[in-house]
Coordinates of C-alpha atoms and ligand atoms in Angstrom, one line a residue:
X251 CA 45.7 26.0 23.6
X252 CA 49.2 26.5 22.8
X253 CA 50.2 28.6 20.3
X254 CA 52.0 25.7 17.8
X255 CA 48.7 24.2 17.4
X256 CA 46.6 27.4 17.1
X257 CA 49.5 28.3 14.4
X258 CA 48.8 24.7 12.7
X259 CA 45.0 25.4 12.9
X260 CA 45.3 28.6 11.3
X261 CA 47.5 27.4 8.9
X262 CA 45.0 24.9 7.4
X263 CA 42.2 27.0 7.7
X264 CA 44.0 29.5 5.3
X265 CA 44.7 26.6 2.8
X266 CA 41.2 25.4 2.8
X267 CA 40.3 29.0 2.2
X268 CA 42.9 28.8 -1.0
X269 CA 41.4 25.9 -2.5
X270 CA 38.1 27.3 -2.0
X271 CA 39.0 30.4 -3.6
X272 CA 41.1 28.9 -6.4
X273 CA 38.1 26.8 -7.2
X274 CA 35.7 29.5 -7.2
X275 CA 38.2 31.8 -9.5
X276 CA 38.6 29.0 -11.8
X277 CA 39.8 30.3 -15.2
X278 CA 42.2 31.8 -17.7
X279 CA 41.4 35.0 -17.9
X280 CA 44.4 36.9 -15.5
X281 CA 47.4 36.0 -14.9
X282 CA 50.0 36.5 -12.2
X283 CA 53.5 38.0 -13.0
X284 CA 55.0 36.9 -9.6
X285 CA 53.3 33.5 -9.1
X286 CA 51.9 32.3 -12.9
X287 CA 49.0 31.4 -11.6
X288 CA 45.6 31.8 -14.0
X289 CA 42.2 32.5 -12.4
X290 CA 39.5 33.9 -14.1
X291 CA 39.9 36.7 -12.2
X292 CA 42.3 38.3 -9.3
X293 CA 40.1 38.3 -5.3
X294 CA 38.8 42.2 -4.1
X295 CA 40.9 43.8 -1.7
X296 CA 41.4 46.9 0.2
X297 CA 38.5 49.6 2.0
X298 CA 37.0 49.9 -0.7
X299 CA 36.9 45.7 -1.8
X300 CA 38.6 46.8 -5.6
X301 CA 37.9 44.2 -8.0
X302 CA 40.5 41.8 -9.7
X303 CA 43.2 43.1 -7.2
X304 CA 44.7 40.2 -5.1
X305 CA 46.3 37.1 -5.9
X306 CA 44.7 33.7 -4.9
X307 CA 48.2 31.7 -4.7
X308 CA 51.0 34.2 -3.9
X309 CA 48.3 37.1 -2.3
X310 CA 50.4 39.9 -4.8
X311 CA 48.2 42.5 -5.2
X312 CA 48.5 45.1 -8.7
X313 CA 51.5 47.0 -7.3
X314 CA 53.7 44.2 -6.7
X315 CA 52.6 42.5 -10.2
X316 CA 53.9 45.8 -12.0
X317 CA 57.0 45.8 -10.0
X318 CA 58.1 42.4 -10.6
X319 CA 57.7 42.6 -14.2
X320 CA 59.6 46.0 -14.3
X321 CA 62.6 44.4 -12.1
X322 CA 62.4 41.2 -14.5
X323 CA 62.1 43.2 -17.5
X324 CA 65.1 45.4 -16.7
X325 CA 66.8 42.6 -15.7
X326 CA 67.6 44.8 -12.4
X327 CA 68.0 42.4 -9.8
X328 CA 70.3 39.7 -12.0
X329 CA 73.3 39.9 -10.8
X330 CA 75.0 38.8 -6.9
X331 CA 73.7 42.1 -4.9
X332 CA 73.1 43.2 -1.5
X333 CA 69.9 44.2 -1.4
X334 CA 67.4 46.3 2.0
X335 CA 63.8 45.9 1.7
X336 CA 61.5 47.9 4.1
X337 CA 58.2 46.8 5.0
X338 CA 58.9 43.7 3.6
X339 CA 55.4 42.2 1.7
X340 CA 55.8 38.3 1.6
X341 CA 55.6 37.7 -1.6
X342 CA 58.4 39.2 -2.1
X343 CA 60.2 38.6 0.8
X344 CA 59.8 35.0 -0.4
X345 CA 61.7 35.4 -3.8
X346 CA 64.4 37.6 -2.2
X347 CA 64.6 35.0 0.7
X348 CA 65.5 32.1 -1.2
X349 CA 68.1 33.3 -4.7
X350 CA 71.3 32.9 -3.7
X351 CA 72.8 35.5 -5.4
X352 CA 71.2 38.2 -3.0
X353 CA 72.4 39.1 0.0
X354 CA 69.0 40.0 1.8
X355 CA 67.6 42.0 4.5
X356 CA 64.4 42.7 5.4
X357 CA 63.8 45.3 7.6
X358 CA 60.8 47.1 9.5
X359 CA 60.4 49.1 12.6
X360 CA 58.2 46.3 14.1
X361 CA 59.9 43.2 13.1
X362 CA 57.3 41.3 15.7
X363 CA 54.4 41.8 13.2
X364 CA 56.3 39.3 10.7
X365 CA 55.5 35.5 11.0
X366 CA 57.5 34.5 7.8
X367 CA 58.7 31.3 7.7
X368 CA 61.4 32.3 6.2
X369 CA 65.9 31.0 7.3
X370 CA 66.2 35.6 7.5
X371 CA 64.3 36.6 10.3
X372 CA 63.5 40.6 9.7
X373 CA 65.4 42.8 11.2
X374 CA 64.8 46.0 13.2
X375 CA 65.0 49.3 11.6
X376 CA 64.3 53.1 11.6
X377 CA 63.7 54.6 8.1
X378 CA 64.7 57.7 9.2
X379 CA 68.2 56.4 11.3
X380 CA 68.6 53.1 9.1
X381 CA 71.4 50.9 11.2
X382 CA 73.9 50.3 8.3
X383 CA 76.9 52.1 7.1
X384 CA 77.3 54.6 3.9
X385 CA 77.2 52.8 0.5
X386 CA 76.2 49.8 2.1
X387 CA 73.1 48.5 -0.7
X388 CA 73.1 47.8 -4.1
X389 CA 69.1 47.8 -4.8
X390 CA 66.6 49.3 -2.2
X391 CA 62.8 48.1 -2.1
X392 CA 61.2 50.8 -0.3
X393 CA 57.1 50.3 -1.4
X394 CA 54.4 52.0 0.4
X395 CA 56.2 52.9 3.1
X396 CA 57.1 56.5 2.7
X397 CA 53.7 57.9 3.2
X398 CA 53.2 57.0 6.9
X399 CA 56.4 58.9 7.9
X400 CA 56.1 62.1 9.3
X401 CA 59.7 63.0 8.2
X402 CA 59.9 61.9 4.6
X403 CA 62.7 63.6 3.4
X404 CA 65.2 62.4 6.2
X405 CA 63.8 58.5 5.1
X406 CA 64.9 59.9 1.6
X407 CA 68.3 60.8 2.8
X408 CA 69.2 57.9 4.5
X409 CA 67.8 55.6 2.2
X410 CA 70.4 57.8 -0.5
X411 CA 72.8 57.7 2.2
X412 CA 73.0 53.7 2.8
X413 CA 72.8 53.3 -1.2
X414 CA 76.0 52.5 -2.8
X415 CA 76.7 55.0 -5.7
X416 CA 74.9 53.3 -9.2
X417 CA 72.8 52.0 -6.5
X418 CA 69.4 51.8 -8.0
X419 CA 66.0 51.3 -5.3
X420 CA 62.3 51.5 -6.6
X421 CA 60.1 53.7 -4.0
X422 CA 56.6 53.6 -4.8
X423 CA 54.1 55.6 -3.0
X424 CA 50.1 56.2 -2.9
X425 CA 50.0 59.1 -5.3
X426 CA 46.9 61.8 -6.0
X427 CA 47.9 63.0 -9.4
X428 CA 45.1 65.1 -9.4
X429 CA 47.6 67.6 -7.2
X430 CA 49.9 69.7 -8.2
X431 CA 51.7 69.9 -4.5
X432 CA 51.8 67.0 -2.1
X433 CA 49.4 67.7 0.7
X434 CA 50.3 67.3 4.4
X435 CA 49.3 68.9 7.5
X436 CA 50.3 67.5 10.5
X437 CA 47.8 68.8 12.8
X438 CA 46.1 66.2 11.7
X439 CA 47.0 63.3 14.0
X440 CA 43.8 60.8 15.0
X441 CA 42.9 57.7 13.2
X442 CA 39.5 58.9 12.0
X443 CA 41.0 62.5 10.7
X444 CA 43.6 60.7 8.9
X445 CA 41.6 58.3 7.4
X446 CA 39.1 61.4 5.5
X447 CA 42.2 63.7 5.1
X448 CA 44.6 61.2 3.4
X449 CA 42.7 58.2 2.5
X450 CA 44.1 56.0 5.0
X451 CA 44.0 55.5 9.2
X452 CA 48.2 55.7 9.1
X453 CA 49.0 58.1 6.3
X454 CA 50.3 61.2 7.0
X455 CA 50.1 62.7 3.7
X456 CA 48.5 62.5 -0.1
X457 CA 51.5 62.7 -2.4
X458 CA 51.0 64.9 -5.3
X459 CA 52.7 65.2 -8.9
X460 CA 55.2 66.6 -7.1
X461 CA 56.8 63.2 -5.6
X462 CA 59.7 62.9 -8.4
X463 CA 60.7 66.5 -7.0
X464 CA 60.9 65.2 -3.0
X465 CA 63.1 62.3 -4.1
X466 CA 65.2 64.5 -5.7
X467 CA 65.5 66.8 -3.3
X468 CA 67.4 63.6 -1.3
X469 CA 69.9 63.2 -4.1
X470 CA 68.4 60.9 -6.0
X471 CA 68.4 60.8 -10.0
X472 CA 64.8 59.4 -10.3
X473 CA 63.3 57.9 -13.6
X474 CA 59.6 58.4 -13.4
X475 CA 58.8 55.3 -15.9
X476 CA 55.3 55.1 -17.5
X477 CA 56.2 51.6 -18.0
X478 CA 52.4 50.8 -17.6
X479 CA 51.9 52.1 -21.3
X480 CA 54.1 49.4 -22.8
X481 CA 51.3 47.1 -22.2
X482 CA 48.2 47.3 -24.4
X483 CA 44.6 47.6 -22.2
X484 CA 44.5 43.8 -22.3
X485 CA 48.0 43.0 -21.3
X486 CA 46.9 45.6 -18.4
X487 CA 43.8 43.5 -17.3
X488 CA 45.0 40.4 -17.7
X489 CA 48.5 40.8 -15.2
X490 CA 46.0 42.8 -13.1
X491 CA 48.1 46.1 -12.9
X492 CA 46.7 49.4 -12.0
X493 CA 47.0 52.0 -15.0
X494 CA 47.4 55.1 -13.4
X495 CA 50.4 53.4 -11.4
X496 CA 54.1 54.9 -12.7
X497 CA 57.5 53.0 -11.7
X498 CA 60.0 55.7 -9.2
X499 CA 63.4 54.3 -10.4
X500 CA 66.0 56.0 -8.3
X501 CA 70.0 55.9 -8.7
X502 CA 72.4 57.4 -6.7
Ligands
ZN734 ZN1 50.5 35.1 -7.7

């Protein structure tokens, strides 16, 4: 079979799926910040199948509800800006994509994994050697990316180092804030040790309370924004966001 049709096949067998899925979540009850889309209430996702997580229409899970919100309400992202996004998650990648007053590039070390349909194809790149000159971006989008590399703190310099000064970038990370220190230890190195040591098959470390410190260690001036506890408990369910979940605002 060759592999436009087995694309095309897959692609309807993932619409089907949607309309399945948005008739079974049928409702009012949630709402997405990203997509506007109602359901009565948000699909499972993750290991452990968390409830009221994932989006049935734009597949935006709680972090990158609370994020889009906080970028809208701050009104960070509205003006003409060049902006890097690592790791680039598609729902985002799609907004970014297509405004034309950013200048947009997705990047990732393995760029192959990405099938977006997108006009900017995603571009290779090392967090911790990032291929663009000093002050190059105005807004970095840098989420969930941090904790699956062994050298953190050079990612946080260069991601300071390609920021333009007033440069602003939101790094979010997994984050244990039932430690005081981040905890790493990298004799730990196989899937399976990983996965009972950090939570995860590809994380090198658990974050602790500590986090704000590490980015400032890179240079960064970092807002730790409870931005969460603007919204009442039901504002909370209803956008689907994750209360414990605090916005890393960093400026250079
Ligand atoms: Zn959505």
């Amino acid at each position: 079979m060759n592999s436009l049709l087995k694309f095309s096949i897959k692609q309807k067998h993932r619409e089907h799926l949607k309309k399945r899925k948005e008739k079974i979540f049928k409702g009012n009850i949630v709402q997405c910040s990203i997509c506007n889309s109602e359901y009565r209430e948000f699909g499972p996702f993750g290991n452990t199948k968390r409830k009221n997580s994932k989006c049935h229409n734009c597949g935006s899970l709680e972090r990158h509800r609370l994020i889009w919100k906080y970028i809208q309400d701050k009104e960070l992202i509205n003006k003409p800006l060049r902006l890097l996004h690592f790791a680039p998650e598609k729902v985002f990648y799609d907004i970014f994509s297509e405004s034309s007053q950013i200048d947009y590039f997705p990047c990732d070390l393995h760029p192959d994994i990405y099938n977006y349909n997108g006009n900017i194809p995603v571009r290779k790149a090392d967090i911790t050697k990032i291929p663009f000159e000093d002050d190059y971006f105005d807004f970095i989008l840098c989420n969930h990316v941090l904790e699956h590399i062994p050298n953190d703190a050079l990612a946080m310099s260069e991601l300071y180092r390609v920021m333009k000064p007033n440069g602003l970038g939101i790094f979010q990370v997994p984050i244990d804030y039932d430690r005081e220190k981040t905890y790493e230890d990298f004799s730990i190195t196989s899937p399976k040790a990983r996965l009972k040591a950090f939570g995860r098959r590809d994380h090198v470390r658990w974050y602790g309370q500590d986090y704000k410190e590490r980015l400032t260690n890179a240079g960064f001036e970092v807002t730790e924004d409870d931005f969460i506890d603007s919204f009442s408990t039901e504002e909370q369910f209803k956008y689907g966001f994750d209360c414990t979940e605090k916005i890393y605002l960093c400026r250079k």
